Every structure is written in structure tokens, then in C-alpha cells.
Amino acid sequence: MTVLLGPNPSRAATPAAAVTRRPSEGSVHSWDLSTGVDGPGTRFTTFLAGCPLTCLYCHNPDTWRMRGGRRTSADDVIAEAAKYRRFIAASGGGATLSGGEPLLQPVFAGELLHRMKHELGLHTALDTSGFLGARATDALLRDVDLVLLDIKSWDPETYRKVTGRPLAPTLDFAWRLADLGKEVHLRFVLVPGLTDAPENVAGVAAFAGSLGNVSRVDVLPFHRLGESKWQALGMDFTLHDTPSPTAGQTAAAKAVFEARGLTAV
């Protein structure tokens, strides 16, 4: 049975509306149009506020707290994305939910993904650390065409040092995505002296190669472009003396993933 809710009775309830009995709202940090960094083509990327991780190299620490965002309805986000729908579709792009961590607000995230996909007809991507993967229902994941999954480290101690959290939930989520046959772009940040140990890179590569659903690996060189945000927030950026990896170091890391049959960029 179709349930009709809200001020517009012509629109069928989406999963979040069916649960909440009202249009979904969430904490949104910002939205933007991007090309080449949040999935294929031009993307309408919505950055949700709040994240359970405290990554040492995070370039958006201003997204960590949900109260730092703006209370926004799903209707408002969809209306904004709709302005660019034809342009996005023509570029082979879509819509991406990022953050922060979108799965900190799973009902709101599910509403947005469902409506981006079914109302606007856009390719959908979920950018996540995977730490809160257990909060992603099967219904939510059915509305996701691509998962941008960050694996910060293979070594559990290094992972906890980088993020402040355990590694296991991310690996569990990765296996679940593999079981579902969900396409994954894996992201790995190469940080000299932190994540670049050969055995660490090799561990991430071996795991990614074993999944069978990783179509691309982004080896991202560490940079300090977000340091000014840390300073503005009165936070200590402990990696301020860490250099970016050289082109050669980055190429060597990519080669480790390629040796596992993966496409590394």
C-alpha cells in the first residue's frame, strides 16, 4: 500500500518519511558541485555534519560536530539538486552524500539517497569511512549505486592512531558490500611515517583485491591544506611537520594495488 504524507499528497512516502511520519530533516554542513573527486562525472555533493572519527589528517574538521551544521529538510536538499539535474545527467555524474559521516544520520541519508535516485533519476554515491556501516540498512544500500569507502590503514593500531576508532567495523562493512555485489571505489591516504609502511600498504591492497567488487583505488597523497581550519578551531594539527609523499612514493604505493589486479589512480 502506498502511504501519502506531508503537505504534498501527490508524493509517495520515501523510506524515512514512512518511519518518521513527516518529511525528514538532518544536519547539513554544506552542498556543492564537484567534478572528479566525489564519484564519476559532475556531482551534487551534500556534506552532512557529524563524524565519529577524528582523523589526524582530516581537511574538514569543521564537519565533526552535528551541531555545527544547519538543520535542513530533505525537501530543501532535493530542490537544490533538482536545479542541476540535467547538467549533472549530461556529464554522466550524479549525487553524492559525504561529510562528516553520512551514516551518523542514517534516516536522513536514506531519504536523500532514495529521492536523488528515484525522483531525480541520478546515479548515487555514498562517501563513508564504513565505521558506522551497521547503520546502513539493506533498503538504504539498495538506493546506492557506488560506495566511496575509506580504509585508513590495515594495521589496527595505526588505524586507531589515525582515527581514534577500531578498524574491524570498516572491514565488516566492506565484506557486506562485497556480499551484496555493491560497486566500491576504495580510498587510501598515503601519509609518510604513518600509513606508508610497506606492510600496511600491502595489507590494504591484499584486502581490497580479495573483495571482488573494488573497481578503483584512489591513492591520495597526504597534504596539509586543511591545517588552517584546525587552527581556526583552536585544534592542534599534529601532522604539521609531516611532508607530502613524493611522486615516486605515491607511484610505488599504486603499484602495490595494481599488483593485486586493481585499478589505482
Short mmCIF file of C-alpha atoms in Angstrom, two decimals:
data_model
loop_
_atom_site.label_atom_id
_atom_site.label_comp_id
_atom_site.label_asym_id
_atom_site.label_seq_id
_atom_site.Cartn_x
_atom_site.Cartn_y
_atom_site.Cartn_z
CA MET A 1 0.00 0.00 0.00
CA THR A 2 1.31 3.45 -0.86
CA VAL A 3 1.27 5.92 2.03
CA LEU A 4 0.87 9.61 1.19
CA LEU A 5 2.31 12.07 3.65
CA GLY A 6 3.09 15.72 4.21
CA PRO A 7 1.94 18.89 2.55
CA ASN A 8 2.26 17.38 -0.95
CA PRO A 9 -0.06 14.35 -1.03
CA SER A 10 0.96 13.58 -4.61
CA ARG A 11 4.38 12.36 -3.49
CA ALA A 12 4.61 8.81 -2.21
CA ALA A 13 6.40 8.35 1.10
CA THR A 14 10.07 7.58 0.93
CA PRO A 15 11.64 5.18 3.47
CA ALA A 16 12.50 7.90 6.00
CA ALA A 17 9.09 9.54 5.74
CA ALA A 18 7.41 6.18 6.28
CA VAL A 19 9.34 5.78 9.52
CA THR A 20 9.12 9.32 10.86
CA ARG A 21 5.61 10.15 9.59
CA ARG A 22 6.95 13.50 8.44
CA PRO A 23 9.45 14.81 5.91
CA SER A 24 12.97 14.02 7.04
CA GLU A 25 15.34 16.64 8.39
CA GLY A 26 19.03 16.48 9.19
CA SER A 27 22.12 18.49 9.99
CA VAL A 28 23.77 19.66 6.76
CA HIS A 29 27.17 21.31 6.68
CA SER A 30 27.03 22.39 3.02
CA TRP A 31 26.50 21.27 -0.56
CA ASP A 32 28.49 21.85 -3.70
CA LEU A 33 29.03 20.81 -7.30
CA SER A 34 32.25 18.87 -7.81
CA THR A 35 33.96 17.05 -10.64
CA GLY A 36 36.24 14.04 -10.39
CA VAL A 37 36.57 13.80 -6.60
CA ASP A 38 33.23 12.52 -5.27
CA GLY A 39 32.45 9.90 -7.91
CA PRO A 40 32.17 9.88 -11.70
CA GLY A 41 31.18 12.98 -13.63
CA THR A 42 29.87 16.18 -12.11
CA ARG A 43 28.29 15.52 -8.72
CA PHE A 44 25.87 17.34 -6.47
CA THR A 45 27.60 16.58 -3.18
CA THR A 46 25.82 17.06 0.13
CA PHE A 47 28.09 17.22 3.17
CA LEU A 48 26.29 16.08 6.29
CA ALA A 49 27.52 17.31 9.66
CA GLY A 50 28.88 14.99 12.34
CA CYS A 51 31.54 12.29 12.34
CA PRO A 52 32.54 9.65 14.92
CA LEU A 53 36.15 9.63 13.66
CA THR A 54 38.80 12.23 14.48
CA CYS A 55 41.29 11.61 11.67
CA LEU A 56 44.66 13.26 12.17
CA TYR A 57 44.76 14.49 8.57
CA CYS A 58 41.10 15.47 8.19
CA HIS A 59 40.80 18.52 5.93
CA ASN A 60 37.26 19.30 7.15
CA PRO A 61 37.35 19.16 10.98
CA ASP A 62 34.55 21.71 10.92
CA THR A 63 32.22 18.86 9.91
CA TRP A 64 32.89 16.75 13.01
CA ARG A 65 30.03 18.08 15.16
CA MET A 66 26.40 17.71 14.14
CA ARG A 67 25.54 20.95 15.90
CA GLY A 68 27.97 22.69 13.57
CA GLY A 69 25.61 22.04 10.67
CA ARG A 70 22.36 23.68 9.64
CA ARG A 71 19.05 21.95 10.27
CA THR A 72 17.75 21.30 6.76
CA SER A 73 14.84 19.38 5.29
CA ALA A 74 15.24 16.71 2.66
CA ASP A 75 12.84 18.75 0.53
CA ASP A 76 15.29 21.67 0.52
CA VAL A 77 18.26 19.50 -0.48
CA ILE A 78 16.30 17.81 -3.26
CA ALA A 79 15.03 21.15 -4.55
CA GLU A 80 18.60 22.46 -4.75
CA ALA A 81 19.89 19.34 -6.50
CA ALA A 82 17.00 19.47 -8.97
CA LYS A 83 18.29 22.80 -10.31
CA TYR A 84 21.32 21.00 -11.75
CA ARG A 85 19.73 17.67 -12.69
CA ARG A 86 20.00 17.99 -16.47
CA PHE A 87 23.56 19.32 -16.35
CA ILE A 88 24.62 16.55 -13.98
CA ALA A 89 22.96 13.83 -16.04
CA ALA A 90 24.56 15.11 -19.25
CA SER A 91 28.01 14.85 -17.64
CA GLY A 92 27.47 11.25 -16.59
CA GLY A 93 27.52 12.38 -12.97
CA GLY A 94 25.12 12.08 -10.07
CA ALA A 95 24.63 12.83 -6.39
CA THR A 96 26.99 12.01 -3.54
CA LEU A 97 26.42 12.03 0.21
CA SER A 98 29.57 12.90 2.11
CA GLY A 99 30.51 14.53 5.37
CA GLY A 100 31.44 14.29 8.07
CA GLU A 101 29.97 10.81 8.08
CA PRO A 102 26.55 10.43 6.41
CA LEU A 103 25.75 7.22 8.28
CA LEU A 104 25.70 9.16 11.54
CA GLN A 105 22.28 10.31 10.23
CA PRO A 106 21.05 7.12 8.54
CA VAL A 107 17.36 8.02 8.28
CA PHE A 108 18.10 11.38 6.69
CA ALA A 109 20.79 9.87 4.47
CA GLY A 110 18.39 7.16 3.34
CA GLU A 111 15.74 9.72 2.47
CA LEU A 112 18.17 11.76 0.38
CA LEU A 113 19.61 8.76 -1.46
CA HIS A 114 16.16 7.38 -2.25
CA ARG A 115 14.88 10.66 -3.62
CA MET A 116 18.05 11.51 -5.54
CA LYS A 117 17.79 8.16 -7.26
CA HIS A 118 14.06 7.79 -7.80
CA GLU A 119 12.75 11.36 -8.01
CA LEU A 120 15.70 12.95 -9.79
CA GLY A 121 16.96 9.86 -11.62
CA LEU A 122 20.56 10.45 -10.55
CA HIS A 123 23.40 8.00 -10.02
CA THR A 124 24.02 7.88 -6.26
CA ALA A 125 27.22 7.54 -4.25
CA LEU A 126 27.82 7.18 -0.52
CA ASP A 127 31.15 8.51 0.79
CA THR A 128 31.85 6.78 4.11
CA SER A 129 34.56 5.52 6.43
CA GLY A 130 32.48 2.38 6.94
CA PHE A 131 32.80 2.63 10.71
CA LEU A 132 29.02 3.04 11.04
CA GLY A 133 28.25 0.60 8.24
CA ALA A 134 25.96 -1.41 10.52
CA ARG A 135 23.59 1.58 10.48
CA ALA A 136 23.13 1.29 6.73
CA THR A 137 20.01 -0.80 6.20
CA ASP A 138 19.64 -3.01 3.16
CA ALA A 139 16.95 -0.58 1.94
CA LEU A 140 19.41 2.32 2.15
CA LEU A 141 22.08 0.38 0.28
CA ARG A 142 19.63 -0.55 -2.48
CA ASP A 143 19.49 3.16 -3.29
CA VAL A 144 23.31 3.41 -3.52
CA ASP A 145 24.98 2.81 -6.87
CA LEU A 146 28.54 3.34 -5.66
CA VAL A 147 30.27 3.36 -2.28
CA LEU A 148 33.36 5.52 -1.79
CA LEU A 149 34.96 3.61 1.07
CA ASP A 150 37.88 4.99 3.07
CA ILE A 151 40.22 2.43 4.56
CA LYS A 152 42.67 4.49 6.58
CA SER A 153 45.04 1.66 7.49
CA TRP A 154 45.34 -2.11 7.55
CA ASP A 155 47.22 -2.21 10.86
CA PRO A 156 44.66 -1.89 13.70
CA GLU A 157 46.99 0.13 15.92
CA THR A 158 47.75 2.60 13.14
CA TYR A 159 44.04 2.80 12.29
CA ARG A 160 43.19 3.70 15.87
CA LYS A 161 46.03 6.23 15.97
CA VAL A 162 44.75 7.87 12.77
CA THR A 163 41.03 7.83 13.58
CA GLY A 164 40.58 7.23 17.30
CA ARG A 165 38.41 4.20 16.45
CA PRO A 166 38.81 0.45 15.82
CA LEU A 167 39.31 -0.95 12.32
CA ALA A 168 37.02 -4.01 12.47
CA PRO A 169 33.66 -2.28 11.73
CA THR A 170 35.03 -0.89 8.46
CA LEU A 171 36.29 -4.30 7.34
CA ASP A 172 32.95 -5.89 8.26
CA PHE A 173 31.13 -3.30 6.17
CA ALA A 174 33.49 -3.88 3.25
CA TRP A 175 32.72 -7.60 3.30
CA ARG A 176 29.00 -6.87 3.47
CA LEU A 177 29.26 -4.63 0.39
CA ALA A 178 31.13 -7.41 -1.39
CA ASP A 179 28.41 -9.93 -0.49
CA LEU A 180 25.83 -7.52 -1.91
CA GLY A 181 27.86 -7.01 -5.09
CA LYS A 182 27.92 -3.26 -4.47
CA GLU A 183 30.49 -1.36 -6.53
CA VAL A 184 33.22 0.21 -4.39
CA HIS A 185 35.85 2.85 -5.01
CA LEU A 186 38.38 2.44 -2.22
CA ARG A 187 40.29 5.44 -0.87
CA PHE A 188 43.62 5.23 0.92
CA VAL A 189 45.53 8.26 2.16
CA LEU A 190 49.30 7.84 1.96
CA VAL A 191 50.88 9.62 4.94
CA PRO A 192 54.68 9.43 5.28
CA GLY A 193 55.66 7.99 8.63
CA LEU A 194 52.10 6.98 9.45
CA THR A 195 50.32 4.86 6.82
CA ASP A 196 53.10 4.33 4.26
CA ALA A 197 54.79 1.31 5.85
CA PRO A 198 55.16 -1.33 3.10
CA GLU A 199 53.33 -3.97 5.12
CA ASN A 200 50.46 -1.56 5.76
CA VAL A 201 50.02 -0.67 2.09
CA ALA A 202 50.32 -4.34 1.16
CA GLY A 203 47.67 -5.27 3.73
CA VAL A 204 45.13 -2.78 2.39
CA ALA A 205 45.89 -3.90 -1.18
CA ALA A 206 45.51 -7.59 -0.37
CA PHE A 207 42.20 -6.97 1.38
CA ALA A 208 40.87 -4.82 -1.44
CA GLY A 209 41.92 -7.40 -4.01
CA SER A 210 40.12 -10.16 -2.10
CA LEU A 211 36.74 -8.42 -2.15
CA GLY A 212 35.96 -8.72 -5.86
CA ASN A 213 33.87 -5.54 -6.05
CA VAL A 214 36.53 -2.79 -5.89
CA SER A 215 36.57 -1.16 -9.33
CA ARG A 216 39.02 1.61 -8.45
CA VAL A 217 41.52 2.58 -5.77
CA ASP A 218 42.35 6.23 -5.11
CA VAL A 219 45.78 6.51 -3.51
CA LEU A 220 45.59 10.03 -2.10
CA PRO A 221 48.81 11.82 -1.15
CA PHE A 222 48.65 13.45 2.26
CA HIS A 223 48.55 17.24 2.24
CA ARG A 224 48.28 19.98 4.85
CA LEU A 225 45.67 22.12 3.10
CA GLY A 226 43.22 21.74 5.98
CA GLU A 227 45.66 22.87 8.66
CA SER A 228 44.26 26.40 8.68
CA LYS A 229 40.82 25.03 9.63
CA TRP A 230 42.35 23.22 12.60
CA GLN A 231 44.00 26.44 13.71
CA ALA A 232 40.79 28.42 13.29
CA LEU A 233 39.02 25.90 15.52
CA GLY A 234 41.77 26.10 18.15
CA MET A 235 42.80 22.49 17.50
CA ASP A 236 46.33 21.09 17.37
CA PHE A 237 47.24 19.75 13.92
CA THR A 238 49.80 17.15 14.96
CA LEU A 239 50.93 16.41 11.39
CA HIS A 240 52.11 19.96 10.70
CA ASP A 241 55.71 18.74 10.20
CA THR A 242 54.72 15.76 8.03
CA PRO A 243 55.68 16.16 4.36
CA SER A 244 53.53 15.13 1.44
CA PRO A 245 54.72 11.90 -0.20
CA THR A 246 56.85 12.27 -3.29
CA ALA A 247 55.55 11.33 -6.72
CA GLY A 248 57.76 8.27 -6.55
CA GLN A 249 56.36 7.16 -3.19
CA THR A 250 52.81 7.58 -4.44
CA ALA A 251 53.56 5.66 -7.64
CA ALA A 252 55.12 2.83 -5.62
CA ALA A 253 52.00 2.56 -3.46
CA LYS A 254 49.78 2.48 -6.54
CA ALA A 255 51.92 -0.31 -7.97
CA VAL A 256 51.20 -2.44 -4.88
CA PHE A 257 47.47 -2.18 -5.56
CA GLU A 258 47.93 -2.79 -9.28
CA ALA A 259 49.85 -5.98 -8.47
CA ARG A 260 46.62 -7.22 -6.90
CA GLY A 261 44.76 -6.66 -10.17
CA LEU A 262 43.22 -3.36 -9.08
CA THR A 263 42.97 -0.09 -10.97
CA ALA A 264 44.85 2.52 -8.92
CA VAL A 265 44.75 6.22 -9.67
#
